[in-house]
Tab-separated table of C-alpha atoms in Angstrom:
chain	number	residue	atom	x	y	z
A	1	THR	CA	0.175	-3.716	-25.291
A	2	GLY	CA	-1.112	-3.689	-28.720
A	3	LEU	CA	1.648	-1.793	-30.091
A	4	GLY	CA	1.591	-4.045	-33.309
A	5	GLY	CA	-1.910	-2.944	-34.248
A	6	GLY	CA	-5.051	-4.793	-34.950
A	7	HIS	CA	-3.434	-7.735	-36.457
A	8	ASP	CA	-1.104	-8.592	-33.617
A	9	GLU	CA	-2.230	-11.914	-31.917
A	10	ARG	CA	-2.563	-10.623	-28.594
A	11	GLU	CA	-4.807	-7.879	-29.735
A	12	GLN	CA	-6.978	-10.632	-31.580
A	13	THR	CA	-6.793	-12.930	-28.591
A	14	LEU	CA	-7.771	-10.046	-26.380
A	15	ASN	CA	-10.606	-8.840	-28.602
A	16	GLN	CA	-12.201	-12.344	-28.712
A	17	ILE	CA	-12.275	-12.715	-25.074
A	18	LEU	CA	-14.224	-9.232	-24.816
A	19	VAL	CA	-16.414	-10.206	-27.479
A	20	GLU	CA	-17.109	-13.508	-25.602
A	21	MET	CA	-17.766	-12.151	-22.198
A	22	ASP	CA	-19.944	-9.464	-23.733
A	23	GLY	CA	-22.009	-11.888	-25.932
A	24	PHE	CA	-23.411	-14.452	-23.226
A	25	ASP	CA	-27.104	-13.958	-22.227
A	26	THR	CA	-27.416	-12.924	-18.348
A	27	ASP	CA	-29.576	-15.684	-17.753
A	28	GLN	CA	-27.001	-18.389	-19.053
A	29	GLY	CA	-25.424	-18.588	-15.381
A	30	VAL	CA	-21.751	-18.524	-17.195
A	31	ILE	CA	-19.296	-17.407	-14.904
A	32	VAL	CA	-15.871	-16.607	-16.480
A	33	VAL	CA	-12.812	-17.027	-14.054
A	34	ALA	CA	-9.216	-16.140	-14.937
A	35	ALA	CA	-5.882	-16.187	-12.969
A	36	THR	CA	-2.621	-14.151	-13.497
A	37	ASN	CA	0.626	-13.252	-11.998
A	38	ARG	CA	1.116	-10.014	-13.905
A	39	PRO	CA	-2.018	-7.969	-12.988
A	40	ASP	CA	-0.380	-4.751	-13.907
A	41	VAL	CA	0.105	-5.748	-17.744
A	42	LEU	CA	-3.680	-6.154	-18.201
A	43	ASP	CA	-5.763	-4.296	-20.457
A	44	PRO	CA	-7.806	-1.846	-18.702
A	45	ALA	CA	-11.092	-2.959	-20.710
A	46	LEU	CA	-10.861	-6.417	-19.404
A	47	LYS	CA	-11.533	-5.041	-15.707
A	48	ARG	CA	-14.531	-3.059	-16.472
A	49	PRO	CA	-18.036	-3.519	-14.943
A	50	GLY	CA	-19.490	-6.865	-16.456
A	51	ARG	CA	-16.101	-8.601	-17.369
A	52	PHE	CA	-13.555	-9.288	-15.045
A	53	ASP	CA	-14.958	-7.033	-12.487
A	54	ARG	CA	-14.045	-8.837	-8.938
A	55	GLU	CA	-10.544	-9.266	-8.251
A	56	ILE	CA	-9.283	-11.610	-5.750
A	57	MET	CA	-5.641	-11.389	-4.307
A	58	ILE	CA	-3.965	-14.942	-3.373
A	59	ASP	CA	-1.163	-14.086	-0.703
A	60	LEU	CA	1.534	-16.495	-0.097
A	61	PRO	CA	0.486	-18.986	2.643
A	62	ASP	CA	0.750	-18.302	6.236
A	63	VAL	CA	2.582	-20.679	8.410
A	64	LYS	CA	-0.802	-22.844	9.217
A	65	GLY	CA	-1.329	-22.819	5.377
A	66	ARG	CA	2.533	-24.049	4.631
A	67	GLU	CA	1.838	-26.761	6.986
A	68	GLU	CA	-1.440	-27.832	5.181
A	69	ILE	CA	0.388	-27.727	1.747
A	70	LEU	CA	3.409	-29.519	3.090
A	71	ARG	CA	1.025	-32.555	4.535
A	72	VAL	CA	-0.605	-32.591	0.904
A	73	HIS	CA	2.707	-32.974	-0.784
A	74	ALA	CA	4.026	-35.381	1.601
A	75	ARG	CA	1.390	-38.097	1.129
A	76	LYS	CA	3.564	-38.974	-2.187
A	77	VAL	CA	6.534	-39.872	0.029
A	78	LYS	CA	7.334	-42.048	3.143
A	79	LEU	CA	8.113	-39.924	6.049
A	80	ASP	CA	9.975	-40.779	9.030
A	81	ARG	CA	7.844	-40.836	12.077
A	82	ASN	CA	10.255	-37.955	13.929
A	83	VAL	CA	9.541	-35.579	10.916
A	84	ASP	CA	7.619	-32.558	12.457
A	85	LEU	CA	6.401	-30.565	9.428
A	86	LYS	CA	5.044	-27.977	11.796
A	87	ARG	CA	8.576	-27.261	12.652
A	88	MET	CA	9.412	-26.993	8.597
A	89	ALA	CA	6.279	-24.675	8.178
A	90	ARG	CA	7.640	-22.391	10.773
A	91	ALA	CA	11.163	-22.535	9.074
A	92	THR	CA	9.763	-21.910	5.669
A	93	PRO	CA	8.459	-18.250	5.555
A	94	MET	CA	7.687	-16.669	2.376
A	95	PHE	CA	7.740	-19.893	0.653
A	96	SER	CA	5.053	-20.512	-2.218
A	97	GLY	CA	3.104	-23.892	-2.808
A	98	ALA	CA	5.529	-24.716	-5.743
A	99	ASP	CA	8.392	-23.827	-3.232
A	100	LEU	CA	7.119	-26.147	-0.603
A	101	ALA	CA	6.298	-29.108	-3.568
A	102	ASN	CA	9.926	-28.834	-4.504
A	103	LEU	CA	11.336	-28.905	-0.902
A	104	ILE	CA	9.541	-32.162	-0.355
A	105	ASN	CA	10.506	-33.641	-3.707
A	106	GLU	CA	14.151	-32.512	-2.931
A	107	ALA	CA	14.251	-34.128	0.236
A	108	ALA	CA	12.581	-37.395	-1.239
A	109	ILE	CA	15.550	-37.297	-3.738
A	110	LEU	CA	18.310	-36.764	-0.908
A	111	ALA	CA	16.792	-39.530	1.153
A	112	THR	CA	17.035	-42.178	-1.896
A	113	MET	CA	20.780	-40.859	-2.597
A	114	LYS	CA	21.519	-41.955	0.949
A	115	LYS	CA	19.804	-45.331	0.420
A	116	LYS	CA	17.449	-44.352	3.323
A	117	ASP	CA	13.957	-46.085	3.789
A	118	ALA	CA	12.010	-43.060	4.805
A	119	VAL	CA	12.524	-38.831	4.591
A	120	GLU	CA	13.948	-37.882	7.615
A	121	GLN	CA	14.235	-34.144	9.166
A	122	GLU	CA	17.645	-33.752	8.300
A	123	ASP	CA	16.696	-34.401	4.596
A	124	LEU	CA	14.075	-31.892	4.887
A	125	GLU	CA	16.165	-29.276	6.368
A	126	GLU	CA	18.879	-29.873	3.651
A	127	SER	CA	16.266	-29.644	1.107
A	128	ARG	CA	15.086	-26.255	2.427
A	129	ASP	CA	18.567	-24.753	2.230
A	130	LYS	CA	18.975	-26.059	-0.988
A	131	VAL	CA	15.896	-24.370	-2.345
A	132	LEU	CA	16.937	-21.205	-0.444
A	133	TRP	CA	20.503	-20.861	-1.113
A	134	GLY	CA	21.563	-23.702	-3.399
A	135	ARG	CA	23.120	-27.060	-3.438
A	136	GLN	CA	26.361	-27.740	-1.431
A	137	LYS	CA	29.786	-27.975	-3.252
A	138	ARG	CA	32.089	-30.172	-1.025
A	139	SER	CA	34.151	-31.259	-3.938
A	140	ARG	CA	35.353	-27.566	-4.558
A	141	VAL	CA	39.119	-27.387	-3.918
A	142	MET	CA	40.002	-24.014	-2.268
A	143	ASP	CA	43.081	-22.753	-1.141
A	144	GLU	CA	43.848	-22.221	2.667
A	145	LYS	CA	43.973	-18.634	2.553
A	146	ASP	CA	40.726	-18.406	0.798
A	147	ARG	CA	39.178	-20.775	3.347
A	148	ARG	CA	40.355	-18.764	6.029
A	149	ILE	CA	39.244	-15.276	4.726
A	150	THR	CA	36.009	-16.791	4.239
A	151	ALA	CA	35.755	-17.997	7.517
A	152	TYR	CA	36.670	-14.771	9.267
A	153	HIS	CA	33.916	-13.373	6.658
A	154	GLU	CA	31.059	-15.681	7.901
A	155	SER	CA	32.148	-15.148	11.521
A	156	GLY	CA	31.733	-11.361	11.150
A	157	HIS	CA	28.039	-12.013	9.720
A	158	THR	CA	27.368	-14.335	12.671
A	159	LEU	CA	28.806	-12.014	15.140
A	160	ILE	CA	26.646	-9.130	14.131
A	161	GLY	CA	23.784	-11.306	14.102
A	162	ALA	CA	24.259	-12.856	17.288
A	163	MET	CA	24.809	-9.268	19.057
A	164	LEU	CA	21.782	-7.763	17.459
A	165	LEU	CA	19.551	-11.315	18.164
A	166	TRP	CA	16.712	-9.508	19.420
A	167	GLU	CA	16.137	-7.432	16.285
A	168	ILE	CA	16.585	-9.746	13.553
A	169	GLU	CA	15.925	-13.495	12.735
A	170	PRO	CA	18.113	-15.834	14.594
A	171	ILE	CA	20.953	-17.354	12.908
A	172	HIS	CA	20.195	-20.898	11.670
A	173	LYS	CA	23.468	-22.025	10.122
A	174	VAL	CA	27.116	-21.041	9.473
A	175	THR	CA	29.175	-22.670	7.026
A	176	ILE	CA	32.342	-22.077	4.598
A	177	ILE	CA	31.265	-25.291	2.536
A	178	PRO	CA	30.150	-23.495	-0.797
A	179	ARG	CA	26.787	-23.297	-1.685
A	180	GLY	CA	25.543	-22.004	-4.853
A	181	PRO	CA	27.495	-19.292	-6.136
A	182	ALA	CA	28.731	-18.503	-2.439
A	183	LEU	CA	31.936	-19.456	-0.788
A	184	GLY	CA	30.399	-19.782	2.649
A	185	ALA	CA	27.018	-18.701	4.203
A	186	THR	CA	25.604	-17.325	7.140
A	187	MET	CA	21.720	-18.388	7.324
A	188	SER	CA	19.062	-16.636	9.039
A	189	LEU	CA	15.587	-17.778	9.492
A	190	PRO	CA	12.685	-15.887	11.008
A	191	ASP	CA	10.806	-17.373	13.701
A	192	LYS	CA	7.571	-16.164	12.619
A	193	ASP	CA	5.886	-14.555	9.954
A	194	ARG	CA	6.505	-10.830	9.212
A	195	TYR	CA	3.889	-8.493	7.601
A	196	LEU	CA	5.375	-5.160	8.984
A	197	THR	CA	9.407	-4.536	9.376
A	198	GLN	CA	10.451	-1.521	11.531
A	199	CYS	CA	13.256	0.873	10.476
A	200	GLN	CA	15.384	-0.375	13.272
A	201	ILE	CA	15.088	-4.068	12.158
A	202	LEU	CA	16.307	-3.118	8.742
A	203	LYS	CA	19.309	-1.068	9.930
A	204	SER	CA	20.408	-4.260	11.869
A	205	ARG	CA	20.010	-6.184	8.740
A	206	LEU	CA	22.259	-3.640	6.961
A	207	ALA	CA	25.016	-4.081	9.892
A	208	MET	CA	24.679	-7.969	9.782
A	209	LEU	CA	25.044	-7.801	5.965
A	210	PHE	CA	28.523	-5.559	6.685
A	211	GLY	CA	29.566	-7.583	9.147
A	212	GLY	CA	31.733	-9.763	6.870
A	213	ARG	CA	33.562	-6.856	5.148
A	214	VAL	CA	34.335	-5.280	8.490
A	215	ALA	CA	35.679	-8.459	9.829
A	216	GLU	CA	38.096	-8.746	6.750
A	217	GLU	CA	39.361	-5.433	7.401
A	218	VAL	CA	39.878	-6.213	10.935
A	219	PHE	CA	41.865	-9.409	10.683
A	220	PHE	CA	43.547	-9.052	7.143
A	221	THR	CA	43.716	-5.013	7.049
A	222	ASP	CA	42.485	-5.829	3.331
A	223	ILE	CA	39.462	-6.758	1.628
A	224	SER	CA	38.227	-9.093	-0.742
A	225	ALA	CA	35.538	-9.447	-3.191
A	226	GLY	CA	33.665	-11.968	-1.241
A	227	ALA	CA	31.146	-9.280	-0.163
A	228	ARG	CA	29.900	-8.543	-3.684
A	229	ASP	CA	26.550	-10.110	-2.914
A	230	ASP	CA	26.179	-8.770	0.585
A	231	ILE	CA	26.767	-5.020	-0.822
A	232	ARG	CA	23.964	-5.866	-3.739
A	233	LYS	CA	21.403	-6.588	-0.854
A	234	ALA	CA	22.545	-3.793	1.130
A	235	THR	CA	22.344	-1.261	-1.376
A	236	GLU	CA	18.678	-2.598	-2.800
A	237	LEU	CA	17.592	-2.480	1.237
A	238	ALA	CA	18.927	0.903	1.785
A	239	LYS	CA	17.243	2.389	-1.822
A	240	ALA	CA	13.953	0.838	-0.686
A	241	MET	CA	14.095	2.349	2.768
A	242	VAL	CA	14.762	5.640	1.303
A	243	CYS	CA	12.953	5.740	-1.929
A	244	GLU	CA	9.989	3.479	-1.060
A	245	TRP	CA	9.309	3.336	2.516
A	246	GLY	CA	10.283	7.270	3.676
A	247	MET	CA	12.631	5.990	6.346
A	248	SER	CA	15.235	8.928	5.890
A	249	GLU	CA	15.023	11.702	7.992
A	250	LYS	CA	16.830	14.018	5.211
A	251	MET	CA	14.925	13.015	2.293
A	252	GLY	CA	11.400	12.813	3.949
A	253	PRO	CA	8.536	10.398	3.593
A	254	VAL	CA	8.339	11.101	-0.129
A	255	SER	CA	8.063	8.044	-2.699
A	256	TYR	CA	11.063	8.720	-5.227
A	257	ALA	CA	10.241	6.968	-8.679
A	258	GLU	CA	12.891	4.868	-10.027
């Protein structure tokens, strides 16, 4: 930000870049290219005419792009002939190129640990789930009552998800085997890339997020701390609906600062 004054290392680097870019003769045919994932913190002087005056936004790959990226990284490993990379591309929306490379790498590690000759579809599926939700923890010892509460909690998510199937992403997998920090998981995967999400779909997501808490209230007449992550996600989603996307009838289509 340049708060450190003229002797700040960042300030010196910025000034040197500006001098170099202004110092080239126009007939030299030199084009300066740069990339950043934080365009919001760039100094305005960098984007003035004659400097970095053309911006190209690189978005996350679509389903066709993900398939091509998977094929590139899959060249390094031996795949089973039944592996369907097109199916994996559909099942990995919002994955970046780095995520897809990690997915292939994790699948190769899983296949090696199981002493397989080639990476199979199930290895790719488990690798995708690990990237999204964390590694399975089959060795964790759980009390029978905790397992029962977790089972009802996940069933609540699943039941609401099944009832709202036409509005939200289809249920992919339900488990009470701990994965990452969670004791269980209900996993949904979109069947296509969504670029616009309607209000009714978002409300359905809120309903599904609270399905686990409701199931605990109904079957145990008490609630646990298991819904912590669900409540956090629901709060973030509801806040965005009201404050950013103008989906509240009472608050109106107004953008409210944080």
